[in-house]
Amino acid sequence: MTAEHTTDAENLPVNSCWELLREAGVGRLAVWVEDHPDIFPVNFVVDHGSLVFRSAEGTKVSAALSDVPVALEIDGYDAADGTAWSVVARGRAERIRSVEGLMDTVDLPLPPWQAGPKGIFVRIVPELVTGRRFPAADPEVWRTPLSGVRRASEE
């Protein structure tokens, strides 16, 4: 990449990361499943410095609740100023089991996306929250003579 195509990425302060997390509501949960990483879309809410999602039993929940840390990533694009941003929260997930914890959680604005019982509430307690904001590249910079060329149907 030449000097004319520099990336002026800005590391976001933690409070800005939390503001973006509060606004997003949808992210990708990265977990370790057996011998490989996997990613699941989740809707979540910020609650007392943590992230809460609900689900049913399955791969996502069992992997999240293992001894391996998880990450939740969100990103977005601001068309008004042409910037993109990304926030990652890393930490441990824990199942909310106590009556008090469940009572606090049940009233959170967290309706499940998919029909069916979603009675398991999981709290991610971040140990690290980081974020970046950067100018989005002009797509024309990446055009080549082959951009837009019709390809064979098997591609």
mmCIF file with all atom_site columns, C-alpha atoms in Angstrom:
data_model
loop_
_atom_site.group_PDB
_atom_site.id
_atom_site.type_symbol
_atom_site.label_atom_id
_atom_site.label_alt_id
_atom_site.label_comp_id
_atom_site.label_asym_id
_atom_site.label_entity_id
_atom_site.label_seq_id
_atom_site.pdbx_PDB_ins_code
_atom_site.Cartn_x
_atom_site.Cartn_y
_atom_site.Cartn_z
_atom_site.occupancy
_atom_site.B_iso_or_equiv
_atom_site.pdbx_formal_charge
_atom_site.auth_seq_id
_atom_site.auth_comp_id
_atom_site.auth_asym_id
_atom_site.auth_atom_id
_atom_site.pdbx_PDB_model_num
ATOM 1   C CA . MET A 1 1   ? 0.000   0.000   0.000   1.00 0.00 ? 1   MET A CA 1
ATOM 2   C CA . THR A 1 2   ? 1.397   3.406   -0.906  1.00 0.00 ? 2   THR A CA 1
ATOM 3   C CA . ALA A 1 3   ? 1.628   6.449   1.348   1.00 0.00 ? 3   ALA A CA 1
ATOM 4   C CA . GLU A 1 4   ? -1.446  7.940   -0.334  1.00 0.00 ? 4   GLU A CA 1
ATOM 5   C CA . HIS A 1 5   ? -3.539  5.045   1.028   1.00 0.00 ? 5   HIS A CA 1
ATOM 6   C CA . THR A 1 6   ? -2.707  5.270   4.724   1.00 0.00 ? 6   THR A CA 1
ATOM 7   C CA . THR A 1 7   ? -5.093  4.056   7.386   1.00 0.00 ? 7   THR A CA 1
ATOM 8   C CA . ASP A 1 8   ? -5.686  6.607   10.088  1.00 0.00 ? 8   ASP A CA 1
ATOM 9   C CA . ALA A 1 9   ? -7.191  4.216   12.615  1.00 0.00 ? 9   ALA A CA 1
ATOM 10  C CA . GLU A 1 10  ? -8.196  5.730   15.937  1.00 0.00 ? 10  GLU A CA 1
ATOM 11  C CA . ASN A 1 11  ? -8.173  3.567   19.045  1.00 0.00 ? 11  ASN A CA 1
ATOM 12  C CA . LEU A 1 12  ? -11.452 4.240   20.804  1.00 0.00 ? 12  LEU A CA 1
ATOM 13  C CA . PRO A 1 13  ? -11.563 5.018   24.525  1.00 0.00 ? 13  PRO A CA 1
ATOM 14  C CA . VAL A 1 14  ? -13.300 2.349   26.600  1.00 0.00 ? 14  VAL A CA 1
ATOM 15  C CA . ASN A 1 15  ? -16.304 4.565   27.339  1.00 0.00 ? 15  ASN A CA 1
ATOM 16  C CA . SER A 1 16  ? -16.864 5.072   23.588  1.00 0.00 ? 16  SER A CA 1
ATOM 17  C CA . CYS A 1 17  ? -16.690 1.304   23.092  1.00 0.00 ? 17  CYS A CA 1
ATOM 18  C CA . TRP A 1 18  ? -19.381 0.809   25.743  1.00 0.00 ? 18  TRP A CA 1
ATOM 19  C CA . GLU A 1 19  ? -21.576 3.476   24.085  1.00 0.00 ? 19  GLU A CA 1
ATOM 20  C CA . LEU A 1 20  ? -21.348 1.606   20.784  1.00 0.00 ? 20  LEU A CA 1
ATOM 21  C CA . LEU A 1 21  ? -22.107 -1.697  22.529  1.00 0.00 ? 21  LEU A CA 1
ATOM 22  C CA . ARG A 1 22  ? -25.210 -0.139  24.125  1.00 0.00 ? 22  ARG A CA 1
ATOM 23  C CA . GLU A 1 23  ? -26.439 1.074   20.731  1.00 0.00 ? 23  GLU A CA 1
ATOM 24  C CA . ALA A 1 24  ? -25.667 -2.075  18.724  1.00 0.00 ? 24  ALA A CA 1
ATOM 25  C CA . GLY A 1 25  ? -27.737 -4.842  20.266  1.00 0.00 ? 25  GLY A CA 1
ATOM 26  C CA . VAL A 1 26  ? -26.476 -7.386  17.724  1.00 0.00 ? 26  VAL A CA 1
ATOM 27  C CA . GLY A 1 27  ? -23.042 -8.951  17.590  1.00 0.00 ? 27  GLY A CA 1
ATOM 28  C CA . ARG A 1 28  ? -21.041 -12.037 16.786  1.00 0.00 ? 28  ARG A CA 1
ATOM 29  C CA . LEU A 1 29  ? -20.074 -14.338 19.619  1.00 0.00 ? 29  LEU A CA 1
ATOM 30  C CA . ALA A 1 30  ? -16.757 -16.113 19.059  1.00 0.00 ? 30  ALA A CA 1
ATOM 31  C CA . VAL A 1 31  ? -16.286 -19.375 20.991  1.00 0.00 ? 31  VAL A CA 1
ATOM 32  C CA . TRP A 1 32  ? -14.032 -22.407 20.883  1.00 0.00 ? 32  TRP A CA 1
ATOM 33  C CA . VAL A 1 33  ? -15.857 -25.614 19.836  1.00 0.00 ? 33  VAL A CA 1
ATOM 34  C CA . GLU A 1 34  ? -13.871 -28.834 20.270  1.00 0.00 ? 34  GLU A CA 1
ATOM 35  C CA . ASP A 1 35  ? -10.830 -28.143 18.046  1.00 0.00 ? 35  ASP A CA 1
ATOM 36  C CA . HIS A 1 36  ? -11.859 -24.983 16.182  1.00 0.00 ? 36  HIS A CA 1
ATOM 37  C CA . PRO A 1 37  ? -13.264 -21.485 16.619  1.00 0.00 ? 37  PRO A CA 1
ATOM 38  C CA . ASP A 1 38  ? -16.882 -20.808 15.726  1.00 0.00 ? 38  ASP A CA 1
ATOM 39  C CA . ILE A 1 39  ? -18.977 -17.658 15.509  1.00 0.00 ? 39  ILE A CA 1
ATOM 40  C CA . PHE A 1 40  ? -22.670 -17.173 16.295  1.00 0.00 ? 40  PHE A CA 1
ATOM 41  C CA . PRO A 1 41  ? -24.845 -14.100 15.807  1.00 0.00 ? 41  PRO A CA 1
ATOM 42  C CA . VAL A 1 42  ? -26.501 -13.001 19.053  1.00 0.00 ? 42  VAL A CA 1
ATOM 43  C CA . ASN A 1 43  ? -28.686 -10.170 20.163  1.00 0.00 ? 43  ASN A CA 1
ATOM 44  C CA . PHE A 1 44  ? -27.546 -8.823  23.517  1.00 0.00 ? 44  PHE A CA 1
ATOM 45  C CA . VAL A 1 45  ? -27.921 -5.997  26.004  1.00 0.00 ? 45  VAL A CA 1
ATOM 46  C CA . VAL A 1 46  ? -25.421 -4.159  28.153  1.00 0.00 ? 46  VAL A CA 1
ATOM 47  C CA . ASP A 1 47  ? -26.188 -4.705  31.835  1.00 0.00 ? 47  ASP A CA 1
ATOM 48  C CA . HIS A 1 48  ? -24.054 -3.359  34.699  1.00 0.00 ? 48  HIS A CA 1
ATOM 49  C CA . GLY A 1 49  ? -20.771 -3.461  32.778  1.00 0.00 ? 49  GLY A CA 1
ATOM 50  C CA . SER A 1 50  ? -21.458 -6.846  31.222  1.00 0.00 ? 50  SER A CA 1
ATOM 51  C CA . LEU A 1 51  ? -23.157 -8.244  28.112  1.00 0.00 ? 51  LEU A CA 1
ATOM 52  C CA . VAL A 1 52  ? -26.173 -10.528 28.423  1.00 0.00 ? 52  VAL A CA 1
ATOM 53  C CA . PHE A 1 53  ? -27.732 -12.775 25.795  1.00 0.00 ? 53  PHE A CA 1
ATOM 54  C CA . ARG A 1 54  ? -30.327 -15.530 25.977  1.00 0.00 ? 54  ARG A CA 1
ATOM 55  C CA . SER A 1 55  ? -30.432 -18.840 24.191  1.00 0.00 ? 55  SER A CA 1
ATOM 56  C CA . ALA A 1 56  ? -31.412 -22.488 24.366  1.00 0.00 ? 56  ALA A CA 1
ATOM 57  C CA . GLU A 1 57  ? -29.116 -25.419 25.126  1.00 0.00 ? 57  GLU A CA 1
ATOM 58  C CA . GLY A 1 58  ? -26.768 -26.172 22.263  1.00 0.00 ? 58  GLY A CA 1
ATOM 59  C CA . THR A 1 59  ? -23.300 -25.725 20.843  1.00 0.00 ? 59  THR A CA 1
ATOM 60  C CA . LYS A 1 60  ? -23.187 -21.961 21.355  1.00 0.00 ? 60  LYS A CA 1
ATOM 61  C CA . VAL A 1 61  ? -24.139 -22.119 25.029  1.00 0.00 ? 61  VAL A CA 1
ATOM 62  C CA . SER A 1 62  ? -21.984 -25.107 25.941  1.00 0.00 ? 62  SER A CA 1
ATOM 63  C CA . ALA A 1 63  ? -18.948 -23.587 24.203  1.00 0.00 ? 63  ALA A CA 1
ATOM 64  C CA . ALA A 1 64  ? -19.544 -20.169 25.768  1.00 0.00 ? 64  ALA A CA 1
ATOM 65  C CA . LEU A 1 65  ? -19.805 -21.683 29.236  1.00 0.00 ? 65  LEU A CA 1
ATOM 66  C CA . SER A 1 66  ? -16.643 -23.772 28.921  1.00 0.00 ? 66  SER A CA 1
ATOM 67  C CA . ASP A 1 67  ? -13.380 -22.756 30.559  1.00 0.00 ? 67  ASP A CA 1
ATOM 68  C CA . VAL A 1 68  ? -12.233 -21.002 27.367  1.00 0.00 ? 68  VAL A CA 1
ATOM 69  C CA . PRO A 1 69  ? -12.714 -17.222 27.135  1.00 0.00 ? 69  PRO A CA 1
ATOM 70  C CA . VAL A 1 70  ? -15.131 -15.810 24.559  1.00 0.00 ? 70  VAL A CA 1
ATOM 71  C CA . ALA A 1 71  ? -15.237 -12.657 22.462  1.00 0.00 ? 71  ALA A CA 1
ATOM 72  C CA . LEU A 1 72  ? -18.149 -10.603 21.245  1.00 0.00 ? 72  LEU A CA 1
ATOM 73  C CA . GLU A 1 73  ? -17.577 -8.340  18.238  1.00 0.00 ? 73  GLU A CA 1
ATOM 74  C CA . ILE A 1 74  ? -19.726 -5.577  16.782  1.00 0.00 ? 74  ILE A CA 1
ATOM 75  C CA . ASP A 1 75  ? -19.039 -3.208  13.945  1.00 0.00 ? 75  ASP A CA 1
ATOM 76  C CA . GLY A 1 76  ? -20.701 -0.509  11.962  1.00 0.00 ? 76  GLY A CA 1
ATOM 77  C CA . TYR A 1 77  ? -20.420 2.198   9.353   1.00 0.00 ? 77  TYR A CA 1
ATOM 78  C CA . ASP A 1 78  ? -21.290 5.877   9.663   1.00 0.00 ? 78  ASP A CA 1
ATOM 79  C CA . ALA A 1 79  ? -22.294 7.019   6.174   1.00 0.00 ? 79  ALA A CA 1
ATOM 80  C CA . ALA A 1 80  ? -22.445 10.663  7.300   1.00 0.00 ? 80  ALA A CA 1
ATOM 81  C CA . ASP A 1 81  ? -18.691 10.898  7.860   1.00 0.00 ? 81  ASP A CA 1
ATOM 82  C CA . GLY A 1 82  ? -17.495 7.826   5.930   1.00 0.00 ? 82  GLY A CA 1
ATOM 83  C CA . THR A 1 83  ? -16.025 6.041   8.931   1.00 0.00 ? 83  THR A CA 1
ATOM 84  C CA . ALA A 1 84  ? -16.236 2.431   10.010  1.00 0.00 ? 84  ALA A CA 1
ATOM 85  C CA . TRP A 1 85  ? -15.761 1.124   13.542  1.00 0.00 ? 85  TRP A CA 1
ATOM 86  C CA . SER A 1 86  ? -15.283 -2.144  15.350  1.00 0.00 ? 86  SER A CA 1
ATOM 87  C CA . VAL A 1 87  ? -15.506 -3.080  19.035  1.00 0.00 ? 87  VAL A CA 1
ATOM 88  C CA . VAL A 1 88  ? -14.424 -6.365  20.644  1.00 0.00 ? 88  VAL A CA 1
ATOM 89  C CA . ALA A 1 89  ? -15.222 -7.429  24.211  1.00 0.00 ? 89  ALA A CA 1
ATOM 90  C CA . ARG A 1 90  ? -13.168 -10.362 25.524  1.00 0.00 ? 90  ARG A CA 1
ATOM 91  C CA . GLY A 1 91  ? -13.844 -12.247 28.718  1.00 0.00 ? 91  GLY A CA 1
ATOM 92  C CA . ARG A 1 92  ? -15.563 -15.149 30.394  1.00 0.00 ? 92  ARG A CA 1
ATOM 93  C CA . ALA A 1 93  ? -19.169 -16.184 30.064  1.00 0.00 ? 93  ALA A CA 1
ATOM 94  C CA . GLU A 1 94  ? -21.254 -17.397 32.972  1.00 0.00 ? 94  GLU A CA 1
ATOM 95  C CA . ARG A 1 95  ? -24.753 -18.754 33.178  1.00 0.00 ? 95  ARG A CA 1
ATOM 96  C CA . ILE A 1 96  ? -27.121 -16.648 35.244  1.00 0.00 ? 96  ILE A CA 1
ATOM 97  C CA . ARG A 1 97  ? -28.644 -19.077 37.735  1.00 0.00 ? 97  ARG A CA 1
ATOM 98  C CA . SER A 1 98  ? -29.453 -17.244 40.947  1.00 0.00 ? 98  SER A CA 1
ATOM 99  C CA . VAL A 1 99  ? -33.060 -16.216 41.508  1.00 0.00 ? 99  VAL A CA 1
ATOM 100 C CA . GLU A 1 100 ? -31.960 -12.610 42.037  1.00 0.00 ? 100 GLU A CA 1
ATOM 101 C CA . GLY A 1 101 ? -29.853 -12.641 38.871  1.00 0.00 ? 101 GLY A CA 1
ATOM 102 C CA . LEU A 1 102 ? -32.664 -14.166 36.814  1.00 0.00 ? 102 LEU A CA 1
ATOM 103 C CA . MET A 1 103 ? -35.224 -11.701 38.181  1.00 0.00 ? 103 MET A CA 1
ATOM 104 C CA . ASP A 1 104 ? -32.968 -8.798  37.181  1.00 0.00 ? 104 ASP A CA 1
ATOM 105 C CA . THR A 1 105 ? -32.360 -10.308 33.750  1.00 0.00 ? 105 THR A CA 1
ATOM 106 C CA . VAL A 1 106 ? -35.912 -11.301 32.806  1.00 0.00 ? 106 VAL A CA 1
ATOM 107 C CA . ASP A 1 107 ? -36.926 -7.635  32.508  1.00 0.00 ? 107 ASP A CA 1
ATOM 108 C CA . LEU A 1 108 ? -34.061 -6.701  30.189  1.00 0.00 ? 108 LEU A CA 1
ATOM 109 C CA . PRO A 1 109 ? -35.133 -5.753  26.637  1.00 0.00 ? 109 PRO A CA 1
ATOM 110 C CA . LEU A 1 110 ? -33.873 -9.033  25.214  1.00 0.00 ? 110 LEU A CA 1
ATOM 111 C CA . PRO A 1 111 ? -36.532 -10.813 23.169  1.00 0.00 ? 111 PRO A CA 1
ATOM 112 C CA . PRO A 1 112 ? -35.182 -13.855 21.307  1.00 0.00 ? 112 PRO A CA 1
ATOM 113 C CA . TRP A 1 113 ? -34.989 -13.631 17.523  1.00 0.00 ? 113 TRP A CA 1
ATOM 114 C CA . GLN A 1 114 ? -35.844 -17.240 16.889  1.00 0.00 ? 114 GLN A CA 1
ATOM 115 C CA . ALA A 1 115 ? -39.027 -18.869 18.135  1.00 0.00 ? 115 ALA A CA 1
ATOM 116 C CA . GLY A 1 116 ? -38.846 -21.531 20.800  1.00 0.00 ? 116 GLY A CA 1
ATOM 117 C CA . PRO A 1 117 ? -37.783 -21.668 24.415  1.00 0.00 ? 117 PRO A CA 1
ATOM 118 C CA . LYS A 1 118 ? -34.751 -19.500 25.129  1.00 0.00 ? 118 LYS A CA 1
ATOM 119 C CA . GLY A 1 119 ? -34.594 -19.802 28.887  1.00 0.00 ? 119 GLY A CA 1
ATOM 120 C CA . ILE A 1 120 ? -30.831 -19.709 29.373  1.00 0.00 ? 120 ILE A CA 1
ATOM 121 C CA . PHE A 1 121 ? -29.379 -16.300 30.176  1.00 0.00 ? 121 PHE A CA 1
ATOM 122 C CA . VAL A 1 122 ? -25.624 -15.903 29.735  1.00 0.00 ? 122 VAL A CA 1
ATOM 123 C CA . ARG A 1 123 ? -23.559 -12.998 31.037  1.00 0.00 ? 123 ARG A CA 1
ATOM 124 C CA . ILE A 1 124 ? -20.214 -12.120 29.468  1.00 0.00 ? 124 ILE A CA 1
ATOM 125 C CA . VAL A 1 125 ? -17.985 -10.305 31.922  1.00 0.00 ? 125 VAL A CA 1
ATOM 126 C CA . PRO A 1 126 ? -15.405 -8.519  29.777  1.00 0.00 ? 126 PRO A CA 1
ATOM 127 C CA . GLU A 1 127 ? -11.800 -8.435  30.924  1.00 0.00 ? 127 GLU A CA 1
ATOM 128 C CA . LEU A 1 128 ? -10.870 -6.275  27.942  1.00 0.00 ? 128 LEU A CA 1
ATOM 129 C CA . VAL A 1 129 ? -12.937 -4.007  25.683  1.00 0.00 ? 129 VAL A CA 1
ATOM 130 C CA . THR A 1 130 ? -11.193 -2.440  22.688  1.00 0.00 ? 130 THR A CA 1
ATOM 131 C CA . GLY A 1 131 ? -12.333 -0.576  19.629  1.00 0.00 ? 131 GLY A CA 1
ATOM 132 C CA . ARG A 1 132 ? -11.151 1.246   16.535  1.00 0.00 ? 132 ARG A CA 1
ATOM 133 C CA . ARG A 1 133 ? -12.624 3.830   14.194  1.00 0.00 ? 133 ARG A CA 1
ATOM 134 C CA . PHE A 1 134 ? -11.153 4.439   10.759  1.00 0.00 ? 134 PHE A CA 1
ATOM 135 C CA . PRO A 1 135 ? -11.988 6.109   7.457   1.00 0.00 ? 135 PRO A CA 1
ATOM 136 C CA . ALA A 1 136 ? -13.628 3.643   5.100   1.00 0.00 ? 136 ALA A CA 1
ATOM 137 C CA . ALA A 1 137 ? -11.667 3.107   1.900   1.00 0.00 ? 137 ALA A CA 1
ATOM 138 C CA . ASP A 1 138 ? -13.121 4.374   -1.337  1.00 0.00 ? 138 ASP A CA 1
ATOM 139 C CA . PRO A 1 139 ? -14.144 1.206   -3.243  1.00 0.00 ? 139 PRO A CA 1
ATOM 140 C CA . GLU A 1 140 ? -12.767 2.708   -6.453  1.00 0.00 ? 140 GLU A CA 1
ATOM 141 C CA . VAL A 1 141 ? -9.237  2.428   -5.014  1.00 0.00 ? 141 VAL A CA 1
ATOM 142 C CA . TRP A 1 142 ? -9.547  -1.353  -5.227  1.00 0.00 ? 142 TRP A CA 1
ATOM 143 C CA . ARG A 1 143 ? -10.970 -1.584  -8.751  1.00 0.00 ? 143 ARG A CA 1
ATOM 144 C CA . THR A 1 144 ? -8.916  -3.445  -11.301 1.00 0.00 ? 144 THR A CA 1
ATOM 145 C CA . PRO A 1 145 ? -9.425  -4.045  -15.030 1.00 0.00 ? 145 PRO A CA 1
ATOM 146 C CA . LEU A 1 146 ? -11.090 -7.330  -14.022 1.00 0.00 ? 146 LEU A CA 1
ATOM 147 C CA . SER A 1 147 ? -13.577 -5.760  -11.588 1.00 0.00 ? 147 SER A CA 1
ATOM 148 C CA . GLY A 1 148 ? -17.118 -6.397  -12.730 1.00 0.00 ? 148 GLY A CA 1
ATOM 149 C CA . VAL A 1 149 ? -16.100 -8.960  -15.358 1.00 0.00 ? 149 VAL A CA 1
ATOM 150 C CA . ARG A 1 150 ? -18.634 -11.753 -15.715 1.00 0.00 ? 150 ARG A CA 1
ATOM 151 C CA . ARG A 1 151 ? -17.343 -15.020 -14.273 1.00 0.00 ? 151 ARG A CA 1
ATOM 152 C CA . ALA A 1 152 ? -18.159 -18.631 -15.009 1.00 0.00 ? 152 ALA A CA 1
ATOM 153 C CA . SER A 1 153 ? -21.290 -19.898 -13.288 1.00 0.00 ? 153 SER A CA 1
ATOM 154 C CA . GLU A 1 154 ? -19.419 -22.307 -10.979 1.00 0.00 ? 154 GLU A CA 1
ATOM 155 C CA . GLU A 1 155 ? -17.620 -19.407 -9.230  1.00 0.00 ? 155 GLU A CA 1
#
